Amino acid sequence: MPLSESCEISHPSPPIILLGASNLTRDFPLILRLLHSSLKSPLDIYTAMGHGRSYGNWSRVLYRALPGITRCELWDAFPAAHAGNTTPLALLTDIGNDLIYGQSTETILSWVEHCIHQLSNRQAQITITLLPEASLARLSSWRFELTRRMFFPKNSASLADLKGKVRDLNQSLTALADQSRISVVPAPLDWYGFDPIHYRYSQRARLWKTILTQWNLPELSGMTARNHWLDSFYAVTQLTPSTRRKWGKLLQTPQPVRILDEGTRISVF
């Protein structure tokens, strides 16, 4: 996507806040195409994402580490009020990572509630996606143990324990739907394949339309968007977060990190 050097562009569309981890990171270009097709005007996007991202603690993947979403600079950068009295649109997804890191459901829920509190103070319309309970239900013990020993050896939780926590956390997240301006989207089995936590390639366009429809975006139901194999590399190569550690060194990047030709601004935290 070509960039523009000019920042003097109005943003009549509602500001958009996207919080998540690997699914959001990998599919961010697809989401951007769907939003552009529906809103048809420059977007102002604030996102905290990244592979392996935790909602509360620093998390590391290979040589790169990111702060927890509740601790990142998004909350200072995102203004409390917006011109035109537009209602911000917010998405919380990929909430299950912290279970793999050994966090309790109570701790994770407190981090989610912290985000909801921040967003509610800004009068945002909030959507939450549930954890893939149906997909994990069919996960075999040997696949779980192989993954745990390779990537999370310090987490001694059993598969039964993980499934129980996923069920409990989904029940708690569903209860949040009773609150004003919050919608909860389930994660049906057909969204997943062999990989029990990442969306199937063939389902991505359809499922993201299902998720974004919660915002009542005009024309979204009739929009088409194709998956692109190179989408997975976009966030890694083009969207540098404001704060990260690389090989243990703390690095800072001014935001917005991208301003696209049509005026869309992308800030990453």
GROMACS .gro file of C-alpha atoms in nm:
model
  269
    1MET     CA    1   0.000   0.000   0.000
    2PRO     CA    2   0.162   0.331  -0.107
    3LEU     CA    3   0.213   0.599   0.152
    4SER     CA    4   0.152   0.970   0.158
    5GLU     CA    5   0.369   1.226   0.329
    6SER     CA    6   0.080   1.460   0.408
    7CYS     CA    7  -0.092   1.443   0.745
    8GLU     CA    8  -0.339   1.724   0.680
    9ILE     CA    9  -0.637   1.497   0.609
   10SER     CA   10  -0.973   1.494   0.779
   11HIS     CA   11  -1.107   1.167   0.921
   12PRO     CA   12  -1.487   1.158   0.913
   13SER     CA   13  -1.505   0.784   0.981
   14PRO     CA   14  -1.523   0.657   1.339
   15PRO     CA   15  -1.185   0.582   1.497
   16ILE     CA   16  -1.114   0.209   1.513
   17ILE     CA   17  -0.935   0.022   1.795
   18LEU     CA   18  -0.814  -0.333   1.727
   19LEU     CA   19  -0.668  -0.540   2.013
   20GLY     CA   20  -0.534  -0.893   1.963
   21ALA     CA   21  -0.249  -1.126   1.879
   22SER     CA   22  -0.164  -1.362   1.592
   23ASN     CA   23  -0.502  -1.389   1.417
   24LEU     CA   24  -0.543  -1.012   1.414
   25THR     CA   25  -0.182  -0.957   1.306
   26ARG     CA   26  -0.191  -1.207   1.023
   27ASP     CA   27  -0.529  -1.088   0.888
   28PHE     CA   28  -0.485  -0.714   0.945
   29PRO     CA   29  -0.455  -0.632   0.570
   30LEU     CA   30  -0.775  -0.828   0.500
   31ILE     CA   31  -0.955  -0.642   0.780
   32LEU     CA   32  -0.827  -0.314   0.639
   33ARG     CA   33  -0.965  -0.398   0.294
   34LEU     CA   34  -1.306  -0.483   0.441
   35LEU     CA   35  -1.318  -0.161   0.643
   36HIS     CA   36  -1.216   0.051   0.347
   37SER     CA   37  -1.480  -0.112   0.127
   38SER     CA   38  -1.750  -0.049   0.383
   39LEU     CA   39  -1.666   0.294   0.522
   40LYS     CA   40  -1.529   0.441   0.195
   41SER     CA   41  -1.333   0.718   0.367
   42PRO     CA   42  -0.998   0.764   0.543
   43LEU     CA   43  -0.970   0.557   0.859
   44ASP     CA   44  -0.801   0.635   1.188
   45ILE     CA   45  -0.682   0.301   1.329
   46TYR     CA   46  -0.522   0.233   1.666
   47THR     CA   47  -0.406  -0.123   1.719
   48ALA     CA   48  -0.218  -0.326   1.977
   49MET     CA   49  -0.135  -0.661   1.818
   50GLY     CA   50   0.151  -0.901   1.753
   51HIS     CA   51   0.220  -1.272   1.745
   52GLY     CA   52   0.207  -1.416   2.097
   53ARG     CA   53   0.073  -1.089   2.241
   54SER     CA   54  -0.039  -1.091   2.605
   55TYR     CA   55  -0.315  -0.869   2.736
   56GLY     CA   56  -0.128  -0.796   3.057
   57ASN     CA   57   0.242  -0.887   3.053
   58TRP     CA   58   0.540  -0.850   2.827
   59SER     CA   59   0.549  -1.140   2.579
   60ARG     CA   60   0.834  -1.261   2.361
   61VAL     CA   61   0.846  -1.442   2.029
   62LEU     CA   62   1.201  -1.529   1.922
   63TYR     CA   63   1.407  -1.207   1.960
   64ARG     CA   64   1.111  -0.962   1.976
   65ALA     CA   65   0.914  -0.869   2.287
   66LEU     CA   66   0.603  -0.651   2.325
   67PRO     CA   67   0.437  -0.496   2.631
   68GLY     CA   68   0.101  -0.622   2.752
   69ILE     CA   69  -0.195  -0.458   2.581
   70THR     CA   70  -0.319  -0.305   2.907
   71ARG     CA   71   0.025  -0.149   2.960
   72CYS     CA   72   0.096  -0.021   2.609
   73GLU     CA   73   0.090   0.343   2.497
   74LEU     CA   74  -0.234   0.312   2.301
   75TRP     CA   75  -0.436   0.431   2.598
   76ASP     CA   76  -0.235   0.755   2.619
   77ALA     CA   77  -0.236   0.810   2.242
   78PHE     CA   78  -0.604   0.742   2.181
   79PRO     CA   79  -0.790   1.070   2.249
   80ALA     CA   80  -1.076   1.086   2.495
   81ALA     CA   81  -1.291   1.280   2.249
   82HIS     CA   82  -1.317   1.297   1.869
   83ALA     CA   83  -1.430   1.558   1.623
   84GLY     CA   84  -1.772   1.503   1.476
   85ASN     CA   85  -1.899   1.310   1.777
   86THR     CA   86  -1.828   0.979   1.604
   87THR     CA   87  -1.855   0.661   1.811
   88PRO     CA   88  -1.525   0.468   1.825
   89LEU     CA   89  -1.542   0.104   1.714
   90ALA     CA   90  -1.339  -0.144   1.921
   91LEU     CA   91  -1.251  -0.513   1.886
   92LEU     CA   92  -1.094  -0.741   2.147
   93THR     CA   93  -0.980  -1.075   2.005
   94ASP     CA   94  -0.713  -1.347   2.055
   95ILE     CA   95  -0.780  -1.344   2.428
   96GLY     CA   96  -0.664  -1.703   2.492
   97ASN     CA   97  -0.286  -1.655   2.464
   98ASP     CA   98  -0.252  -1.582   2.833
   99LEU     CA   99  -0.394  -1.921   2.927
  100ILE     CA  100  -0.099  -2.083   2.751
  101TYR     CA  101   0.129  -1.853   2.950
  102GLY     CA  102  -0.020  -1.996   3.269
  103GLN     CA  103  -0.239  -1.703   3.374
  104SER     CA  104  -0.560  -1.765   3.566
  105THR     CA  105  -0.900  -1.692   3.414
  106GLU     CA  106  -0.954  -1.430   3.685
  107THR     CA  107  -0.636  -1.244   3.589
  108ILE     CA  108  -0.714  -1.254   3.218
  109LEU     CA  109  -1.069  -1.135   3.277
  110SER     CA  110  -0.936  -0.844   3.485
  111TRP     CA  111  -0.714  -0.740   3.194
  112VAL     CA  112  -1.006  -0.759   2.950
  113GLU     CA  113  -1.224  -0.559   3.188
  114HIS     CA  114  -0.947  -0.298   3.213
  115CYS     CA  115  -0.958  -0.258   2.833
  116ILE     CA  116  -1.337  -0.242   2.838
  117HIS     CA  117  -1.325   0.026   3.106
  118GLN     CA  118  -1.084   0.236   2.899
  119LEU     CA  119  -1.297   0.194   2.588
  120SER     CA  120  -1.625   0.260   2.768
  121ASN     CA  121  -1.484   0.587   2.900
  122ARG     CA  122  -1.440   0.683   2.535
  123GLN     CA  123  -1.798   0.576   2.451
  124ALA     CA  124  -1.677   0.300   2.217
  125GLN     CA  125  -1.895   0.031   2.063
  126ILE     CA  126  -1.717  -0.289   2.169
  127THR     CA  127  -1.701  -0.635   2.011
  128ILE     CA  128  -1.533  -0.936   2.179
  129THR     CA  129  -1.456  -1.268   2.013
  130LEU     CA  130  -1.473  -1.580   2.226
  131LEU     CA  131  -1.202  -1.845   2.257
  132PRO     CA  132  -1.213  -2.150   2.023
  133GLU     CA  133  -1.378  -2.384   2.272
  134ALA     CA  134  -1.524  -2.619   2.008
  135SER     CA  135  -1.193  -2.644   1.824
  136LEU     CA  136  -0.994  -2.718   2.140
  137ALA     CA  137  -1.249  -2.982   2.241
  138ARG     CA  138  -1.126  -3.206   1.960
  139LEU     CA  139  -0.754  -3.147   2.029
  140SER     CA  140  -0.574  -3.472   2.110
  141SER     CA  141  -0.350  -3.511   2.414
  142TRP     CA  142  -0.038  -3.587   2.209
  143ARG     CA  143  -0.077  -3.274   1.996
  144PHE     CA  144  -0.129  -3.063   2.304
  145GLU     CA  145   0.173  -3.211   2.483
  146LEU     CA  146   0.394  -3.167   2.178
  147THR     CA  147   0.300  -2.801   2.148
  148ARG     CA  148   0.332  -2.736   2.520
  149ARG     CA  149   0.675  -2.897   2.554
  150MET     CA  150   0.812  -2.720   2.247
  151PHE     CA  151   0.682  -2.369   2.306
  152PHE     CA  152   0.560  -2.342   2.668
  153PRO     CA  153   0.770  -2.587   2.874
  154LYS     CA  154   0.725  -2.384   3.193
  155ASN     CA  155   0.347  -2.426   3.178
  156SER     CA  156   0.264  -2.764   3.331
  157ALA     CA  157  -0.113  -2.735   3.275
  158SER     CA  158  -0.290  -3.040   3.138
  159LEU     CA  159  -0.520  -3.042   2.836
  160ALA     CA  160  -0.820  -3.098   3.063
  161ASP     CA  161  -0.717  -2.796   3.270
  162LEU     CA  162  -0.682  -2.581   2.957
  163LYS     CA  163  -1.023  -2.686   2.825
  164GLY     CA  164  -1.182  -2.607   3.162
  165LYS     CA  165  -1.025  -2.262   3.171
  166VAL     CA  166  -1.135  -2.189   2.815
  167ARG     CA  167  -1.492  -2.285   2.906
  168ASP     CA  168  -1.486  -2.069   3.221
  169LEU     CA  169  -1.336  -1.771   3.043
  170ASN     CA  170  -1.589  -1.793   2.760
  171GLN     CA  171  -1.871  -1.797   3.013
  172SER     CA  172  -1.729  -1.486   3.181
  173LEU     CA  173  -1.680  -1.307   2.849
  174THR     CA  174  -2.033  -1.398   2.739
  175ALA     CA  175  -2.167  -1.244   3.058
  176LEU     CA  176  -2.012  -0.914   2.947
  177ALA     CA  177  -2.262  -0.906   2.662
  178ASP     CA  178  -2.522  -0.798   2.915
  179GLN     CA  179  -2.335  -0.472   2.948
  180SER     CA  180  -2.427  -0.177   2.730
  181ARG     CA  181  -2.251  -0.138   2.392
  182ILE     CA  182  -2.078  -0.479   2.405
  183SER     CA  183  -2.136  -0.767   2.164
  184VAL     CA  184  -1.980  -1.113   2.189
  185VAL     CA  185  -1.903  -1.330   1.884
  186PRO     CA  186  -1.866  -1.710   1.927
  187ALA     CA  187  -1.590  -1.908   1.753
  188PRO     CA  188  -1.760  -2.194   1.561
  189LEU     CA  189  -1.571  -2.511   1.476
  190ASP     CA  190  -1.565  -2.448   1.101
  191TRP     CA  191  -1.342  -2.142   1.152
  192TYR     CA  192  -1.054  -2.376   1.242
  193GLY     CA  193  -0.872  -2.666   1.080
  194PHE     CA  194  -0.580  -2.876   1.200
  195ASP     CA  195  -0.449  -2.571   1.386
  196PRO     CA  196  -0.694  -2.538   1.679
  197ILE     CA  197  -0.636  -2.167   1.753
  198HIS     CA  198  -0.563  -1.996   1.420
  199TYR     CA  199  -0.830  -1.927   1.162
  200ARG     CA  200  -0.845  -2.143   0.849
  201TYR     CA  201  -0.722  -1.961   0.540
  202SER     CA  202  -1.036  -2.045   0.344
  203GLN     CA  203  -1.263  -1.900   0.615
  204ARG     CA  204  -1.087  -1.572   0.692
  205ALA     CA  205  -1.282  -1.337   0.466
  206ARG     CA  206  -1.617  -1.481   0.574
  207LEU     CA  207  -1.543  -1.488   0.945
  208TRP     CA  208  -1.403  -1.136   0.960
  209LYS     CA  209  -1.717  -1.009   0.790
  210THR     CA  210  -1.915  -1.191   1.061
  211ILE     CA  211  -1.708  -1.024   1.333
  212LEU     CA  212  -1.710  -0.674   1.185
  213THR     CA  213  -2.084  -0.690   1.113
  214GLN     CA  214  -2.134  -0.641   1.488
  215TRP     CA  215  -2.046  -0.275   1.428
  216ASN     CA  216  -2.341  -0.233   1.187
  217LEU     CA  217  -2.109  -0.107   0.916
  218PRO     CA  218  -2.290   0.009   0.600
  219GLU     CA  219  -2.269  -0.222   0.301
  220LEU     CA  220  -2.035  -0.471   0.473
  221SER     CA  221  -2.261  -0.772   0.416
  222GLY     CA  222  -2.243  -0.722   0.040
  223MET     CA  223  -1.869  -0.661   0.025
  224THR     CA  224  -1.619  -0.909  -0.114
  225ALA     CA  225  -1.255  -0.935  -0.012
  226ARG     CA  226  -0.998  -1.193  -0.107
  227ASN     CA  227  -0.727  -1.350   0.105
  228HIS     CA  228  -0.374  -1.272  -0.009
  229TRP     CA  229  -0.092  -1.508   0.075
  230LEU     CA  230   0.143  -1.216   0.146
  231ASP     CA  231  -0.091  -1.064   0.404
  232SER     CA  232   0.090  -1.248   0.683
  233PHE     CA  233   0.408  -1.051   0.618
  234TYR     CA  234   0.249  -0.706   0.611
  235ALA     CA  235   0.224  -0.640   0.984
  236VAL     CA  236   0.570  -0.784   1.051
  237THR     CA  237   0.746  -0.578   0.783
  238GLN     CA  238   0.537  -0.260   0.758
  239LEU     CA  239   0.381  -0.194   1.100
  240THR     CA  240   0.644  -0.134   1.364
  241PRO     CA  241   0.494  -0.085   1.714
  242SER     CA  242   0.566   0.221   1.922
  243THR     CA  243   0.750   0.022   2.190
  244ARG     CA  244   0.926  -0.312   2.155
  245ARG     CA  245   1.235  -0.494   2.268
  246LYS     CA  246   1.462  -0.645   2.003
  247TRP     CA  247   1.737  -0.872   2.128
  248GLY     CA  248   1.671  -0.718   2.470
  249LYS     CA  249   1.717  -0.357   2.354
  250LEU     CA  250   1.421  -0.120   2.406
  251LEU     CA  251   1.321   0.054   2.081
  252GLN     CA  252   1.073   0.337   2.016
  253THR     CA  253   0.894   0.424   1.690
  254PRO     CA  254   0.685   0.741   1.638
  255GLN     CA  255   0.320   0.692   1.550
  256PRO     CA  256   0.125   0.681   1.325
  257VAL     CA  257   0.362   0.438   1.162
  258ARG     CA  258   0.175   0.442   0.829
  259ILE     CA  259  -0.028   0.703   0.641
  260LEU     CA  260  -0.178   0.554   0.326
  261ASP     CA  261  -0.251   0.740   0.003
  262GLU     CA  262  -0.625   0.762   0.070
  263GLY     CA  263  -0.553   0.922   0.410
  264THR     CA  264  -0.587   0.626   0.645
  265ARG     CA  265  -0.362   0.653   0.949
  266ILE     CA  266  -0.238   0.340   1.128
  267SER     CA  267  -0.091   0.365   1.477
  268VAL     CA  268   0.056   0.049   1.629
  269PHE     CA  269   0.132   0.000   2.000
   0.00000   0.00000   0.00000
